[in-house]
Tab-separated table of N, CA and C in Angstrom:
chain	number	residue	atom	x	y	z
A	17	GLU	N	19.058	57.514	90.776
A	17	GLU	CA	19.903	57.627	89.268
A	17	GLU	C	21.461	57.631	89.601
A	18	GLN	N	22.523	56.413	89.071
A	18	GLN	CA	23.794	56.314	89.397
A	18	GLN	C	24.080	55.498	87.879
A	19	THR	N	25.500	55.958	87.925
A	19	THR	CA	26.222	55.852	86.704
A	19	THR	C	27.348	55.039	87.055
A	20	TRP	N	27.938	54.167	86.632
A	20	TRP	CA	29.165	53.405	86.993
A	20	TRP	C	30.403	54.180	85.443
A	21	GLY	N	31.745	54.012	86.381
A	21	GLY	CA	32.887	54.115	85.258
A	21	GLY	C	34.037	53.735	85.879
A	22	LEU	N	35.299	52.807	85.505
A	22	LEU	CA	36.069	52.317	86.115
A	22	LEU	C	36.108	52.614	87.362
A	23	GLY	N	35.078	51.442	87.839
A	23	GLY	CA	35.102	51.152	89.365
A	23	GLY	C	34.417	52.112	90.483
A	24	PHE	N	34.217	53.680	90.169
A	24	PHE	CA	33.492	54.637	90.638
A	24	PHE	C	32.000	54.539	90.067
A	25	ARG	N	31.416	54.676	91.100
A	25	ARG	CA	29.803	55.284	91.170
A	25	ARG	C	29.689	56.545	90.953
A	26	VAL	N	28.952	57.306	90.041
A	26	VAL	CA	28.534	58.984	90.355
A	26	VAL	C	27.042	58.433	90.957
A	27	TYR	N	26.437	59.473	91.716
A	27	TYR	CA	25.149	59.522	92.357
A	27	TYR	C	24.977	60.887	92.902
A	28	ASN	N	23.572	61.351	92.515
A	28	ASN	CA	22.957	62.205	93.413
A	28	ASN	C	22.428	61.952	94.565
A	29	ARG	N	22.754	62.625	95.684
A	29	ARG	CA	22.213	62.560	97.056
A	29	ARG	C	21.933	63.489	97.423
A	30	ALA	N	20.528	64.032	97.750
A	30	ALA	CA	20.254	65.287	98.205
A	30	ALA	C	20.856	66.396	97.575
A	31	GLY	N	20.405	66.603	96.568
A	31	GLY	CA	20.705	67.203	95.468
A	31	GLY	C	22.226	67.963	95.145
A	32	LYS	N	23.279	66.345	95.540
A	32	LYS	CA	24.835	67.146	95.396
A	32	LYS	C	25.119	65.924	94.774
A	33	THR	N	26.411	66.102	94.090
A	33	THR	CA	26.832	64.939	92.913
A	33	THR	C	28.026	64.227	94.219
A	34	PHE	N	28.109	62.838	93.865
A	34	PHE	CA	29.147	62.200	94.769
A	34	PHE	C	29.792	61.103	93.703
A	35	ALA	N	31.128	60.800	94.178
A	35	ALA	CA	31.574	59.744	93.335
A	35	ALA	C	32.439	59.211	94.440
A	36	GLY	N	32.114	57.554	93.977
A	36	GLY	CA	32.602	56.753	95.204
A	36	GLY	C	32.811	55.376	94.596
A	37	HIS	N	33.485	54.631	95.771
A	37	HIS	CA	33.806	53.319	95.491
A	37	HIS	C	33.379	52.146	96.792
A	38	ASP	N	33.031	51.435	96.915
A	38	ASP	CA	33.125	50.702	98.450
A	38	ASP	C	33.528	49.456	97.566
A	39	GLY	N	33.789	48.465	98.829
A	39	GLY	CA	34.190	47.450	98.751
A	39	GLY	C	34.055	46.192	100.014
A	40	TYR	N	33.773	44.538	99.400
A	40	TYR	CA	33.576	44.038	100.610
A	40	TYR	C	34.386	42.891	100.572
A	41	CYS	N	34.970	42.502	101.838
A	41	CYS	CA	35.747	40.932	101.346
A	41	CYS	C	35.403	40.304	102.806
A	42	PRO	N	35.366	38.870	102.823
A	42	PRO	CA	34.753	38.588	104.151
A	42	PRO	C	35.731	39.157	105.531
A	43	GLY	N	34.820	39.373	106.292
A	43	GLY	CA	35.480	40.214	107.631
A	43	GLY	C	36.103	41.946	107.235
A	44	TYR	N	35.547	42.110	106.281
A	44	TYR	CA	36.182	43.969	105.853
A	44	TYR	C	34.998	44.371	104.806
A	45	ARG	N	34.720	45.646	105.425
A	45	ARG	CA	33.797	46.735	104.317
A	45	ARG	C	34.394	48.121	104.555
A	46	THR	N	34.786	48.276	103.380
A	46	THR	CA	35.037	49.685	103.008
A	46	THR	C	34.426	50.534	101.917
A	47	ALA	N	34.233	51.945	102.367
A	47	ALA	CA	33.984	53.031	101.238
A	47	ALA	C	34.731	53.884	101.456
A	48	LEU	N	34.650	54.790	100.194
A	48	LEU	CA	35.512	56.288	99.471
A	48	LEU	C	34.219	56.849	99.307
A	49	LEU	N	34.325	58.097	99.692
A	49	LEU	CA	32.748	58.879	99.066
A	49	LEU	C	33.682	59.850	98.835
A	50	LEU	N	33.869	60.719	97.724
A	50	LEU	CA	34.340	61.987	96.983
A	50	LEU	C	33.162	63.292	96.625
A	51	ARG	N	33.660	64.211	96.908
A	51	ARG	CA	32.574	65.233	96.402
A	51	ARG	C	33.881	65.896	96.007
A	52	PRO	N	33.718	66.169	94.798
A	52	PRO	CA	35.084	66.916	94.053
A	52	PRO	C	35.140	68.349	93.846
A	53	GLN	N	33.611	68.977	93.895
A	53	GLN	CA	33.132	70.004	93.733
A	53	GLN	C	33.729	70.889	94.841
A	54	ASP	N	33.779	70.175	96.014
A	54	ASP	CA	34.148	70.640	97.405
A	54	ASP	C	35.487	70.390	97.869
A	55	ARG	N	36.355	69.156	97.044
A	55	ARG	CA	37.303	69.415	97.263
A	55	ARG	C	37.647	68.060	98.689
A	56	ILE	N	36.361	67.387	99.090
A	56	ILE	CA	36.834	66.471	100.175
A	56	ILE	C	36.518	65.392	100.059
A	57	ALA	N	36.931	64.327	100.638
A	57	ALA	CA	36.580	63.386	100.847
A	57	ALA	C	36.418	62.391	102.248
A	58	ALA	N	35.352	61.331	102.015
A	58	ALA	CA	35.425	60.865	103.519
A	58	ALA	C	35.440	59.335	103.050
A	59	VAL	N	36.412	58.310	104.267
A	59	VAL	CA	36.563	56.924	104.142
A	59	VAL	C	35.846	56.721	105.137
A	60	ALA	N	35.655	55.303	105.080
A	60	ALA	CA	34.842	54.213	106.258
A	60	ALA	C	35.408	52.961	106.116
A	61	LEU	N	36.475	52.242	107.028
A	61	LEU	CA	36.763	51.279	106.704
A	61	LEU	C	36.181	50.396	108.000
A	62	PHE	N	36.027	49.327	108.123
A	62	PHE	CA	35.338	48.178	109.267
A	62	PHE	C	35.877	46.847	108.599
A	63	ASN	N	36.071	46.107	110.180
A	63	ASN	CA	36.705	44.891	110.105
A	63	ASN	C	35.693	44.136	110.868
A	64	VAL	N	34.880	44.238	110.344
A	64	VAL	CA	33.401	43.731	110.826
A	64	VAL	C	32.279	43.160	109.067
A	65	ASP	N	31.380	42.251	109.138
A	65	ASP	CA	30.745	42.258	107.842
A	65	ASP	C	29.006	42.937	108.198
A	66	ASP	N	28.827	42.829	108.904
A	66	ASP	CA	27.311	43.968	109.018
A	66	ASP	C	27.643	44.879	109.399
A	67	VAL	N	28.172	45.936	108.546
A	67	VAL	CA	27.746	47.505	108.405
A	67	VAL	C	27.890	48.117	106.996
A	68	ASP	N	26.653	49.028	106.741
A	68	ASP	CA	26.931	49.741	105.558
A	68	ASP	C	27.656	50.850	105.550
A	69	ALA	N	28.965	50.579	105.198
A	69	ALA	CA	30.136	51.014	104.948
A	69	ALA	C	29.538	52.843	104.272
A	70	VAL	N	29.041	52.550	103.339
A	70	VAL	CA	28.369	53.578	102.521
A	70	VAL	C	27.751	54.799	103.087
A	71	ARG	N	26.655	54.506	103.744
A	71	ARG	CA	25.894	55.076	104.826
A	71	ARG	C	26.675	55.779	105.712
A	72	VAL	N	27.702	55.325	106.380
A	72	VAL	CA	28.633	55.750	107.496
A	72	VAL	C	29.477	56.584	106.586
A	73	ALA	N	29.977	56.347	105.511
A	73	ALA	CA	31.020	57.379	105.194
A	73	ALA	C	29.756	58.811	104.441
A	74	GLU	N	28.416	58.459	104.326
A	74	GLU	CA	27.815	59.654	103.786
A	74	GLU	C	27.411	60.299	105.364
A	75	GLN	N	27.168	59.815	105.867
A	75	GLN	CA	26.752	60.195	107.450
A	75	GLN	C	28.299	61.049	107.763
A	76	LEU	N	29.415	60.281	107.891
A	76	LEU	CA	30.714	61.422	108.066
A	76	LEU	C	31.007	62.502	107.229
A	77	HIS	N	30.550	62.483	105.659
A	77	HIS	CA	30.266	63.660	104.982
A	77	HIS	C	29.498	64.591	105.705
A	78	ASP	N	28.209	64.217	106.139
A	78	ASP	CA	27.090	65.517	106.297
A	78	ASP	C	28.034	65.370	108.093
A	79	LEU	N	28.362	65.445	108.598
A	79	LEU	CA	28.837	65.873	109.579
A	79	LEU	C	29.922	66.567	109.979
A	80	VAL	N	30.814	66.430	109.073
A	80	VAL	CA	32.079	67.413	108.860
A	80	VAL	C	32.396	67.870	107.395
A	81	GLY	N	31.843	67.503	106.722
A	81	GLY	CA	32.158	68.073	105.056
A	81	GLY	C	31.541	69.577	105.221
A	82	PRO	N	30.521	70.163	105.565
A	82	PRO	CA	30.338	71.706	105.335
A	82	PRO	C	31.019	72.219	106.327
A	83	GLU	N	31.585	71.995	107.490
A	83	GLU	CA	32.707	72.669	108.317
A	83	GLU	C	33.963	72.822	107.506
A	84	ILE	N	34.558	71.676	107.048
A	84	ILE	CA	35.720	71.585	106.005
A	84	ILE	C	35.623	72.623	105.084
A	85	VAL	N	34.252	72.463	104.228
A	85	VAL	CA	34.349	73.485	103.059
A	85	VAL	C	34.430	74.808	103.475
A	86	ARG	N	33.475	75.167	104.615
A	86	ARG	CA	33.926	76.627	105.180
A	86	ARG	C	35.151	76.859	105.809
A	87	ALA	N	35.837	75.941	106.341
A	87	ALA	CA	37.137	76.718	106.909
A	87	ALA	C	38.130	76.966	105.496
A	88	ALA	N	37.997	76.199	104.553
A	88	ALA	CA	38.812	76.487	103.501
A	88	ALA	C	38.568	77.725	102.686
A	89	GLN	N	37.102	77.692	103.007
A	89	GLN	CA	36.869	79.005	102.446
A	89	GLN	C	37.329	80.585	102.905
A	90	ALA	N	37.585	80.306	104.343
A	90	ALA	CA	37.733	81.505	104.893
A	90	ALA	C	39.105	81.650	105.166
A	91	ARG	N	39.850	80.297	104.827
A	91	ARG	CA	41.599	80.062	105.194
A	91	ARG	C	41.926	81.383	104.182
A	92	THR	N	43.251	82.579	104.525
A	92	THR	CA	43.939	83.007	103.805
A	92	THR	C	45.044	81.959	103.460
A	93	PRO	N	45.658	82.211	102.077
A	93	PRO	CA	47.094	81.604	101.920
A	93	PRO	C	48.084	81.827	102.814
A	94	PRO	N	49.062	80.995	103.375
A	94	PRO	CA	50.260	80.877	104.403
A	94	PRO	C	51.319	82.029	103.519
A	95	ALA	N	51.945	82.632	104.645
A	95	ALA	CA	52.673	83.861	104.316
A	95	ALA	C	53.910	82.830	103.674
A	96	GLU	N	54.182	83.421	102.328
A	96	GLU	CA	55.574	82.788	101.782
A	96	GLU	C	56.343	82.947	103.241
A	97	PRO	N	57.350	81.188	103.278
A	97	PRO	CA	58.303	81.264	104.629
A	97	PRO	C	59.700	81.722	103.895
A	98	PRO	N	60.276	82.549	105.201
A	98	PRO	CA	61.820	82.838	104.755
A	98	PRO	C	62.762	81.816	104.436
A	99	PRO	N	63.458	82.620	103.500
A	99	PRO	CA	64.685	81.692	103.023
A	99	PRO	C	65.281	81.043	104.213
A	100	ALA	N	65.663	79.477	103.837
A	100	ALA	CA	66.309	78.674	104.729
A	100	ALA	C	67.786	78.984	104.910
A	101	ALA	N	68.072	78.996	105.871
A	101	ALA	CA	69.922	79.475	106.133
A	101	ALA	C	70.519	78.356	105.651
A	102	PRO	N	71.814	78.233	104.825
A	102	PRO	CA	72.364	77.311	104.181
A	102	PRO	C	72.704	76.224	105.524
A	103	ALA	N	72.886	75.157	105.011
A	103	ALA	CA	73.733	73.730	105.521
A	103	ALA	C	74.636	74.030	106.207
A	104	PRO	N	75.519	73.647	107.368
A	104	PRO	CA	76.236	73.834	108.126
A	104	PRO	C	77.647	72.701	107.063
A	105	SER	N	78.386	73.235	106.809
A	105	SER	CA	79.416	72.496	106.010
A	105	SER	C	79.523	71.464	106.841
A	106	VAL	N	79.564	69.783	106.211
A	106	VAL	CA	80.166	68.418	107.106
A	106	VAL	C	80.779	67.610	106.072
A	107	ASP	N	81.868	67.538	106.845
A	107	ASP	CA	83.139	66.631	105.969
A	107	ASP	C	82.696	65.133	106.446
A	108	LEU	N	81.819	64.644	105.047
A	108	LEU	CA	81.690	63.265	105.188
A	108	LEU	C	82.694	62.305	104.389
A	109	ALA	N	84.139	62.629	104.047
A	109	ALA	CA	85.026	61.779	103.851
A	109	ALA	C	85.078	60.683	104.568
A	110	GLN	N	84.980	60.302	105.853
A	110	GLN	CA	84.924	59.104	106.416
A	110	GLN	C	83.849	58.110	106.130
A	111	PHE	N	82.889	58.232	105.577
A	111	PHE	CA	81.849	57.709	104.801
A	111	PHE	C	81.811	57.392	103.454
A	112	GLU	N	82.774	57.890	102.784
A	112	GLU	CA	83.028	57.206	101.327
A	112	GLU	C	83.340	55.723	101.239
A	113	GLY	N	83.096	55.502	100.292
A	113	GLY	CA	83.586	54.163	100.022
A	113	GLY	C	84.405	54.109	98.609
């Protein structure tokens, strides 16, 4: 089962909800696959006609998506950077118009 809205389709695959959009123009095929719950996306771009871009985007998601989610969950927030040193004073009068 899938639903459509504003050019994006929403569908369930292997118990997970995905949103996406794919397109075709002679000589080119594209697919964007979003999994908002995990905050990741997969994109497949091809300059051939005989490929299933959606399937490739799904395979990309299956291959690297779980690792991206795992890495994001394990990541600690970056430390606050030290304040930047003031910029040196430069005379730009010669460039004024």
